[in-house]
């Protein structure tokens, strides 16, 4: 039986997600039934994502394009005490999602993330997902693919997502970590493996490692974004 959890706000930044947005929102319907809310923050998608999503969400709004700006806009508009930042190509385990307030309360912590499974055919994807979860558990740093969730009070205290072109999830994790370690939920979100498979799993992993190392060494996110965009753009 689903208990009322009216303090959950699921915030989904979107850009050209018309093909999959209805199926995603259908999986999140129990959040709304339980009294939570679903907010779509669209980056002015030319494919009509916002209009398609509108009947299936509590609110659809627009914001300047960029995940950080979109998620900050959603957080500012949300009414929940717990903010859940979900990528549009990721599916979360609903029963666990609804239990997040209890999990945080029992842990005495104020933020966390899920373990992850990457959907796809390549045999290396399970290993990549496992390594992502283990690295996050060791470092206390989370990525957006892992569906970061955080108490509104803490999110506001740290100033939200830094509005940078890339690595906003890493930067937010660093801010949050100063106030305590994350809850590492072992139940897994399932994220699409399209960016790995479309450009090659090994080359994508190497690219992401190099970008993270460069960021740690102080390379500006705008420069990293240009490198990432150049390597990731469609053929």
C-alpha positions as protocol buffer text, in pm:
chain_id: "A"
residue {
  index: 1
  type: UNK
  ca { x: 0 y: 0 z: 0 }
}
residue {
  index: 2
  type: UNK
  ca { x: 138 y: 341 z: -98 }
}
residue {
  index: 3
  type: UNK
  ca { x: 147 y: 592 z: 185 }
}
residue {
  index: 4
  type: UNK
  ca { x: 102 y: 962 z: 137 }
}
residue {
  index: 5
  type: UNK
  ca { x: 436 y: 1132 z: 68 }
}
residue {
  index: 6
  type: UNK
  ca { x: 326 y: 1480 z: -30 }
}
residue {
  index: 7
  type: UNK
  ca { x: 671 y: 1626 z: 31 }
}
residue {
  index: 8
  type: UNK
  ca { x: 832 y: 1471 z: -281 }
}
residue {
  index: 9
  type: UNK
  ca { x: 893 y: 1682 z: -593 }
}
residue {
  index: 10
  type: UNK
  ca { x: 1039 y: 1500 z: -895 }
}
residue {
  index: 11
  type: UNK
  ca { x: 1209 y: 1748 z: -1127 }
}
residue {
  index: 12
  type: UNK
  ca { x: 1283 y: 1639 z: -1485 }
}
residue {
  index: 13
  type: UNK
  ca { x: 1488 y: 1859 z: -1720 }
}
residue {
  index: 14
  type: UNK
  ca { x: 1396 y: 1790 z: -2083 }
}
residue {
  index: 15
  type: UNK
  ca { x: 1525 y: 1870 z: -2429 }
}
residue {
  index: 16
  type: UNK
  ca { x: 1371 y: 1696 z: -2731 }
}
residue {
  index: 17
  type: UNK
  ca { x: 1227 y: 1405 z: -2533 }
}
residue {
  index: 18
  type: UNK
  ca { x: 892 y: 1385 z: -2715 }
}
residue {
  index: 19
  type: UNK
  ca { x: 934 y: 1017 z: -2805 }
}
residue {
  index: 20
  type: UNK
  ca { x: 981 y: 891 z: -2452 }
}
residue {
  index: 21
  type: UNK
  ca { x: 831 y: 1147 z: -2216 }
}
residue {
  index: 22
  type: UNK
  ca { x: 483 y: 996 z: -2190 }
}
residue {
  index: 23
  type: UNK
  ca { x: 614 y: 651 z: -2100 }
}
residue {
  index: 24
  type: UNK
  ca { x: 843 y: 804 z: -1838 }
}
residue {
  index: 25
  type: UNK
  ca { x: 561 y: 1001 z: -1681 }
}
residue {
  index: 26
  type: UNK
  ca { x: 339 y: 693 z: -1680 }
}
residue {
  index: 27
  type: UNK
  ca { x: 593 y: 515 z: -1460 }
}
residue {
  index: 28
  type: UNK
  ca { x: 585 y: 812 z: -1221 }
}
residue {
  index: 29
  type: UNK
  ca { x: 206 y: 825 z: -1188 }
}
residue {
  index: 30
  type: UNK
  ca { x: 218 y: 663 z: -840 }
}
residue {
  index: 31
  type: UNK
  ca { x: 417 y: 963 z: -715 }
}
residue {
  index: 32
  type: UNK
  ca { x: 125 y: 1187 z: -800 }
}
residue {
  index: 33
  type: UNK
  ca { x: -125 y: 938 z: -657 }
}
residue {
  index: 34
  type: UNK
  ca { x: 69 y: 944 z: -331 }
}
residue {
  index: 35
  type: UNK
  ca { x: 48 y: 1323 z: -315 }
}
residue {
  index: 36
  type: UNK
  ca { x: 386 y: 1413 z: -462 }
}
residue {
  index: 37
  type: UNK
  ca { x: 439 y: 1621 z: -772 }
}
residue {
  index: 38
  type: UNK
  ca { x: 609 y: 1590 z: -1109 }
}
residue {
  index: 39
  type: UNK
  ca { x: 763 y: 1899 z: -1270 }
}
residue {
  index: 40
  type: UNK
  ca { x: 889 y: 1912 z: -1627 }
}
residue {
  index: 41
  type: UNK
  ca { x: 1139 y: 2189 z: -1698 }
}
residue {
  index: 42
  type: UNK
  ca { x: 1183 y: 2214 z: -2072 }
}
residue {
  index: 43
  type: UNK
  ca { x: 1469 y: 2386 z: -2252 }
}
residue {
  index: 44
  type: UNK
  ca { x: 1250 y: 2511 z: -2537 }
}
residue {
  index: 45
  type: UNK
  ca { x: 1240 y: 2178 z: -2722 }
}
residue {
  index: 46
  type: UNK
  ca { x: 1145 y: 2219 z: -3090 }
}
residue {
  index: 47
  type: UNK
  ca { x: 989 y: 1870 z: -3094 }
}
residue {
  index: 48
  type: UNK
  ca { x: 695 y: 1968 z: -2873 }
}
residue {
  index: 49
  type: UNK
  ca { x: 807 y: 1790 z: -2557 }
}
residue {
  index: 50
  type: UNK
  ca { x: 637 y: 2042 z: -2329 }
}
residue {
  index: 51
  type: UNK
  ca { x: 294 y: 2010 z: -2489 }
}
residue {
  index: 52
  type: UNK
  ca { x: 310 y: 1632 z: -2497 }
}
residue {
  index: 53
  type: UNK
  ca { x: 411 y: 1616 z: -2131 }
}
residue {
  index: 54
  type: UNK
  ca { x: 156 y: 1865 z: -2000 }
}
residue {
  index: 55
  type: UNK
  ca { x: -140 y: 1626 z: -1945 }
}
residue {
  index: 56
  type: UNK
  ca { x: 81 y: 1387 z: -1749 }
}
residue {
  index: 57
  type: UNK
  ca { x: 265 y: 1621 z: -1511 }
}
residue {
  index: 58
  type: UNK
  ca { x: 164 y: 1862 z: -1237 }
}
residue {
  index: 59
  type: UNK
  ca { x: 351 y: 2146 z: -1400 }
}
residue {
  index: 60
  type: UNK
  ca { x: 539 y: 2207 z: -1723 }
}
residue {
  index: 61
  type: UNK
  ca { x: 759 y: 2512 z: -1736 }
}
residue {
  index: 62
  type: UNK
  ca { x: 1039 y: 2648 z: -1952 }
}
residue {
  index: 63
  type: UNK
  ca { x: 1384 y: 2763 z: -1853 }
}
residue {
  index: 64
  type: UNK
  ca { x: 1706 y: 2864 z: -2027 }
}
residue {
  index: 65
  type: UNK
  ca { x: 1858 y: 2557 z: -2189 }
}
residue {
  index: 66
  type: UNK
  ca { x: 2108 y: 2369 z: -1975 }
}
residue {
  index: 67
  type: UNK
  ca { x: 2046 y: 2103 z: -1713 }
}
residue {
  index: 68
  type: UNK
  ca { x: 2171 y: 2312 z: -1421 }
}
residue {
  index: 69
  type: UNK
  ca { x: 1954 y: 2612 z: -1506 }
}
residue {
  index: 70
  type: UNK
  ca { x: 1653 y: 2391 z: -1576 }
}
residue {
  index: 71
  type: UNK
  ca { x: 1687 y: 2195 z: -1252 }
}
residue {
  index: 72
  type: UNK
  ca { x: 1733 y: 2511 z: -1047 }
}
residue {
  index: 73
  type: UNK
  ca { x: 1419 y: 2656 z: -1203 }
}
residue {
  index: 74
  type: UNK
  ca { x: 1228 y: 2341 z: -1118 }
}
residue {
  index: 75
  type: UNK
  ca { x: 1354 y: 2345 z: -761 }
}
residue {
  index: 76
  type: UNK
  ca { x: 1247 y: 2707 z: -719 }
}
residue {
  index: 77
  type: UNK
  ca { x: 895 y: 2621 z: -838 }
}
residue {
  index: 78
  type: UNK
  ca { x: 860 y: 2295 z: -648 }
}
residue {
  index: 79
  type: UNK
  ca { x: 651 y: 2272 z: -333 }
}
residue {
  index: 80
  type: UNK
  ca { x: 805 y: 1956 z: -188 }
}
residue {
  index: 81
  type: UNK
  ca { x: 1050 y: 1928 z: 100 }
}
residue {
  index: 82
  type: UNK
  ca { x: 1244 y: 1658 z: -87 }
}
residue {
  index: 83
  type: UNK
  ca { x: 1374 y: 1732 z: -437 }
}
residue {
  index: 84
  type: UNK
  ca { x: 1443 y: 1440 z: -672 }
}
residue {
  index: 85
  type: UNK
  ca { x: 1634 y: 1524 z: -992 }
}
residue {
  index: 86
  type: UNK
  ca { x: 1554 y: 1264 z: -1257 }
}
residue {
  index: 87
  type: UNK
  ca { x: 1695 y: 1254 z: -1609 }
}
residue {
  index: 88
  type: UNK
  ca { x: 1441 y: 1201 z: -1885 }
}
residue {
  index: 89
  type: UNK
  ca { x: 1614 y: 882 z: -2003 }
}
residue {
  index: 90
  type: UNK
  ca { x: 1615 y: 724 z: -1657 }
}
residue {
  index: 91
  type: UNK
  ca { x: 1357 y: 511 z: -1476 }
}
residue {
  index: 92
  type: UNK
  ca { x: 1347 y: 501 z: -1097 }
}
residue {
  index: 93
  type: UNK
  ca { x: 1212 y: 220 z: -873 }
}
residue {
  index: 94
  type: UNK
  ca { x: 885 y: 374 z: -762 }
}
residue {
  index: 95
  type: UNK
  ca { x: 836 y: 207 z: -427 }
}
residue {
  index: 96
  type: UNK
  ca { x: 1188 y: 308 z: -323 }
}
residue {
  index: 97
  type: UNK
  ca { x: 1131 y: 659 z: -455 }
}
residue {
  index: 98
  type: UNK
  ca { x: 828 y: 692 z: -232 }
}
residue {
  index: 99
  type: UNK
  ca { x: 1025 y: 569 z: 70 }
}
residue {
  index: 100
  type: UNK
  ca { x: 1304 y: 825 z: 31 }
}
residue {
  index: 101
  type: UNK
  ca { x: 1179 y: 1058 z: 307 }
}
residue {
  index: 102
  type: UNK
  ca { x: 1180 y: 767 z: 551 }
}
residue {
  index: 103
  type: UNK
  ca { x: 1524 y: 651 z: 433 }
}
residue {
  index: 104
  type: UNK
  ca { x: 1670 y: 996 z: 490 }
}
residue {
  index: 105
  type: UNK
  ca { x: 1499 y: 1033 z: 826 }
}
residue {
  index: 106
  type: UNK
  ca { x: 1635 y: 699 z: 950 }
}
residue {
  index: 107
  type: UNK
  ca { x: 1985 y: 776 z: 823 }
}
residue {
  index: 108
  type: UNK
  ca { x: 2000 y: 1126 z: 968 }
}
residue {
  index: 109
  type: UNK
  ca { x: 2130 y: 1249 z: 634 }
}
residue {
  index: 110
  type: UNK
  ca { x: 1993 y: 1506 z: 392 }
}
residue {
  index: 111
  type: UNK
  ca { x: 2084 y: 1385 z: 45 }
}
residue {
  index: 112
  type: UNK
  ca { x: 2165 y: 1079 z: -157 }
}
residue {
  index: 113
  type: UNK
  ca { x: 2157 y: 892 z: -485 }
}
residue {
  index: 114
  type: UNK
  ca { x: 2072 y: 550 z: -632 }
}
residue {
  index: 115
  type: UNK
  ca { x: 2291 y: 273 z: -766 }
}
residue {
  index: 116
  type: UNK
  ca { x: 2250 y: 249 z: -1143 }
}
residue {
  index: 117
  type: UNK
  ca { x: 2195 y: -2 z: -1419 }
}
residue {
  index: 118
  type: UNK
  ca { x: 2271 y: 96 z: -1778 }
}
residue {
  index: 119
  type: UNK
  ca { x: 2026 y: -40 z: -2031 }
}
residue {
  index: 120
  type: UNK
  ca { x: 2181 y: -174 z: -2350 }
}
residue {
  index: 121
  type: UNK
  ca { x: 2334 y: -475 z: -2525 }
}
residue {
  index: 122
  type: UNK
  ca { x: 2704 y: -410 z: -2488 }
}
residue {
  index: 123
  type: UNK
  ca { x: 2865 y: -660 z: -2246 }
}
residue {
  index: 124
  type: UNK
  ca { x: 3069 y: -388 z: -2075 }
}
residue {
  index: 125
  type: UNK
  ca { x: 2768 y: -182 z: -1965 }
}
residue {
  index: 126
  type: UNK
  ca { x: 2704 y: -383 z: -1644 }
}
residue {
  index: 127
  type: UNK
  ca { x: 3068 y: -337 z: -1543 }
}
residue {
  index: 128
  type: UNK
  ca { x: 3051 y: 37 z: -1614 }
}
residue {
  index: 129
  type: UNK
  ca { x: 2735 y: 69 z: -1405 }
}
residue {
  index: 130
  type: UNK
  ca { x: 2888 y: -129 z: -1119 }
}
residue {
  index: 131
  type: UNK
  ca { x: 3201 y: 86 z: -1124 }
}
residue {
  index: 132
  type: UNK
  ca { x: 2992 y: 404 z: -1123 }
}
residue {
  index: 133
  type: UNK
  ca { x: 2805 y: 291 z: -813 }
}
residue {
  index: 134
  type: UNK
  ca { x: 3119 y: 175 z: -631 }
}
residue {
  index: 135
  type: UNK
  ca { x: 3317 y: 488 z: -714 }
}
residue {
  index: 136
  type: UNK
  ca { x: 3031 y: 701 z: -587 }
}
residue {
  index: 137
  type: UNK
  ca { x: 3010 y: 496 z: -268 }
}
residue {
  index: 138
  type: UNK
  ca { x: 3382 y: 545 z: -205 }
}
residue {
  index: 139
  type: UNK
  ca { x: 3403 y: 915 z: -295 }
}
residue {
  index: 140
  type: UNK
  ca { x: 3065 y: 1049 z: -188 }
}
residue {
  index: 141
  type: UNK
  ca { x: 3027 y: 1208 z: -531 }
}
residue {
  index: 142
  type: UNK
  ca { x: 2714 y: 1140 z: -737 }
}
residue {
  index: 143
  type: UNK
  ca { x: 2631 y: 1186 z: -1104 }
}
residue {
  index: 144
  type: UNK
  ca { x: 2302 y: 1291 z: -1257 }
}
residue {
  index: 145
  type: UNK
  ca { x: 2252 y: 941 z: -1399 }
}
residue {
  index: 146
  type: UNK
  ca { x: 2220 y: 819 z: -1040 }
}
residue {
  index: 147
  type: UNK
  ca { x: 1918 y: 1043 z: -966 }
}
residue {
  index: 148
  type: UNK
  ca { x: 2033 y: 1280 z: -695 }
}
residue {
  index: 149
  type: UNK
  ca { x: 1780 y: 1359 z: -421 }
}
residue {
  index: 150
  type: UNK
  ca { x: 1821 y: 1626 z: -156 }
}
residue {
  index: 151
  type: UNK
  ca { x: 1626 y: 1802 z: 115 }
}
residue {
  index: 152
  type: UNK
  ca { x: 1509 y: 2141 z: -6 }
}
residue {
  index: 153
  type: UNK
  ca { x: 1664 y: 2317 z: 294 }
}
residue {
  index: 154
  type: UNK
  ca { x: 2009 y: 2178 z: 215 }
}
residue {
  index: 155
  type: UNK
  ca { x: 1974 y: 2241 z: -159 }
}
residue {
  index: 156
  type: UNK
  ca { x: 1893 y: 2605 z: -90 }
}
residue {
  index: 157
  type: UNK
  ca { x: 2169 y: 2634 z: 170 }
}
residue {
  index: 158
  type: UNK
  ca { x: 2437 y: 2528 z: -79 }
}
residue {
  index: 159
  type: UNK
  ca { x: 2300 y: 2752 z: -353 }
}
residue {
  index: 160
  type: UNK
  ca { x: 2158 y: 2481 z: -579 }
}
residue {
  index: 161
  type: UNK
  ca { x: 2331 y: 2358 z: -892 }
}
residue {
  index: 162
  type: UNK
  ca { x: 2618 y: 2575 z: -1012 }
}
residue {
  index: 163
  type: UNK
  ca { x: 2501 y: 2697 z: -1351 }
}
residue {
  index: 164
  type: UNK
  ca { x: 2796 y: 2566 z: -1546 }
}
residue {
  index: 165
  type: UNK
  ca { x: 2799 y: 2402 z: -1888 }
}
residue {
  index: 166
  type: UNK
  ca { x: 2915 y: 2058 z: -1769 }
}
residue {
  index: 167
  type: UNK
  ca { x: 2991 y: 1873 z: -1442 }
}
residue {
  index: 168
  type: UNK
  ca { x: 2711 y: 2047 z: -1256 }
}
residue {
  index: 169
  type: UNK
  ca { x: 2626 y: 1720 z: -1079 }
}
residue {
  index: 170
  type: UNK
  ca { x: 2985 y: 1676 z: -959 }
}
residue {
  index: 171
  type: UNK
  ca { x: 2996 y: 2036 z: -839 }
}
residue {
  index: 172
  type: UNK
  ca { x: 2667 y: 2000 z: -653 }
}
residue {
  index: 173
  type: UNK
  ca { x: 2785 y: 1676 z: -490 }
}
residue {
  index: 174
  type: UNK
  ca { x: 3095 y: 1851 z: -363 }
}
residue {
  index: 175
  type: UNK
  ca { x: 2882 y: 2123 z: -208 }
}
residue {
  index: 176
  type: UNK
  ca { x: 2645 y: 1873 z: -49 }
}
residue {
  index: 177
  type: UNK
  ca { x: 2925 y: 1649 z: 75 }
}
residue {
  index: 178
  type: UNK
  ca { x: 3054 y: 1930 z: 296 }
}
residue {
  index: 179
  type: UNK
  ca { x: 2735 y: 1889 z: 499 }
}
residue {
  index: 180
  type: UNK
  ca { x: 2754 y: 1511 z: 524 }
}
residue {
  index: 181
  type: UNK
  ca { x: 2786 y: 1199 z: 310 }
}
residue {
  index: 182
  type: UNK
  ca { x: 2509 y: 1079 z: 78 }
}
residue {
  index: 183
  type: UNK
  ca { x: 2268 y: 796 z: 136 }
}
residue {
  index: 184
  type: UNK
  ca { x: 2370 y: 537 z: -126 }
}
residue {
  index: 185
  type: UNK
  ca { x: 2051 y: 354 z: -218 }
}
residue {
  index: 186
  type: UNK
  ca { x: 2131 y: 5 z: -348 }
}
residue {
  index: 187
  type: UNK
  ca { x: 1806 y: -21 z: -544 }
}
residue {
  index: 188
  type: UNK
  ca { x: 1896 y: 76 z: -898 }
}
residue {
  index: 189
  type: UNK
  ca { x: 1767 y: 335 z: -1138 }
}
residue {
  index: 190
  type: UNK
  ca { x: 1780 y: 223 z: -1502 }
}
residue {
  index: 191
  type: UNK
  ca { x: 1933 y: 471 z: -1743 }
}
residue {
  index: 192
  type: UNK
  ca { x: 1956 y: 447 z: -2120 }
}
residue {
  index: 193
  type: UNK
  ca { x: 2289 y: 339 z: -2263 }
}
residue {
  index: 194
  type: UNK
  ca { x: 2239 y: 536 z: -2583 }
}
residue {
  index: 195
  type: UNK
  ca { x: 2529 y: 777 z: -2537 }
}
residue {
  index: 196
  type: UNK
  ca { x: 2768 y: 490 z: -2469 }
}
residue {
  index: 197
  type: UNK
  ca { x: 2649 y: 269 z: -2754 }
}
residue {
  index: 198
  type: UNK
  ca { x: 2608 y: 541 z: -3017 }
}
residue {
  index: 199
  type: UNK
  ca { x: 2969 y: 660 z: -2993 }
}
residue {
  index: 200
  type: UNK
  ca { x: 3138 y: 346 z: -2868 }
}
residue {
  index: 201
  type: UNK
  ca { x: 3141 y: 224 z: -2509 }
}
residue {
  index: 202
  type: UNK
  ca { x: 3517 y: 226 z: -2455 }
}
residue {
  index: 203
  type: UNK
  ca { x: 3574 y: 563 z: -2625 }
}
residue {
  index: 204
  type: UNK
  ca { x: 3289 y: 721 z: -2427 }
}
residue {
  index: 205
  type: UNK
  ca { x: 3424 y: 590 z: -2097 }
}
residue {
  index: 206
  type: UNK
  ca { x: 3771 y: 722 z: -2179 }
}
residue {
  index: 207
  type: UNK
  ca { x: 3626 y: 1058 z: -2279 }
}
residue {
  index: 208
  type: UNK
  ca { x: 3430 y: 1088 z: -1954 }
}
residue {
  index: 209
  type: UNK
  ca { x: 3732 y: 989 z: -1746 }
}
residue {
  index: 210
  type: UNK
  ca { x: 3945 y: 1249 z: -1920 }
}
residue {
  index: 211
  type: UNK
  ca { x: 3682 y: 1518 z: -1874 }
}
residue {
  index: 212
  type: UNK
  ca { x: 3646 y: 1441 z: -1503 }
}
residue {
  index: 213
  type: UNK
  ca { x: 4022 y: 1446 z: -1457 }
}
residue {
  index: 214
  type: UNK
  ca { x: 4048 y: 1777 z: -1642 }
}
residue {
  index: 215
  type: UNK
  ca { x: 3770 y: 1921 z: -1425 }
}
residue {
  index: 216
  type: UNK
  ca { x: 3948 y: 1803 z: -1109 }
}
residue {
  index: 217
  type: UNK
  ca { x: 4263 y: 1975 z: -1235 }
}
residue {
  index: 218
  type: UNK
  ca { x: 4077 y: 2303 z: -1280 }
}
residue {
  index: 219
  type: UNK
  ca { x: 3985 y: 2314 z: -1649 }
}
residue {
  index: 220
  type: UNK
  ca { x: 3685 y: 2544 z: -1694 }
}
residue {
  index: 221
  type: UNK
  ca { x: 3350 y: 2366 z: -1755 }
}
residue {
  index: 222
  type: UNK
  ca { x: 3284 y: 2576 z: -2066 }
}
residue {
  index: 223
  type: UNK
  ca { x: 3594 y: 2432 z: -2228 }
}
residue {
  index: 224
  type: UNK
  ca { x: 3501 y: 2081 z: -2121 }
}
residue {
  index: 225
  type: UNK
  ca { x: 3153 y: 2128 z: -2265 }
}
residue {
  index: 226
  type: UNK
  ca { x: 3297 y: 2225 z: -2602 }
}
residue {
  index: 227
  type: UNK
  ca { x: 3509 y: 1910 z: -2602 }
}
residue {
  index: 228
  type: UNK
  ca { x: 3215 y: 1695 z: -2494 }
}
residue {
  index: 229
  type: UNK
  ca { x: 2979 y: 1852 z: -2746 }
}
residue {
  index: 230
  type: UNK
  ca { x: 3224 y: 1811 z: -3031 }
}
residue {
  index: 231
  type: UNK
  ca { x: 3286 y: 1445 z: -2952 }
}
residue {
  index: 232
  type: UNK
  ca { x: 2918 y: 1367 z: -2883 }
}
residue {
  index: 233
  type: UNK
  ca { x: 2735 y: 1544 z: -3159 }
}
residue {
  index: 234
  type: UNK
  ca { x: 2533 y: 1329 z: -3404 }
}
residue {
  index: 235
  type: UNK
  ca { x: 2709 y: 1222 z: -3723 }
}
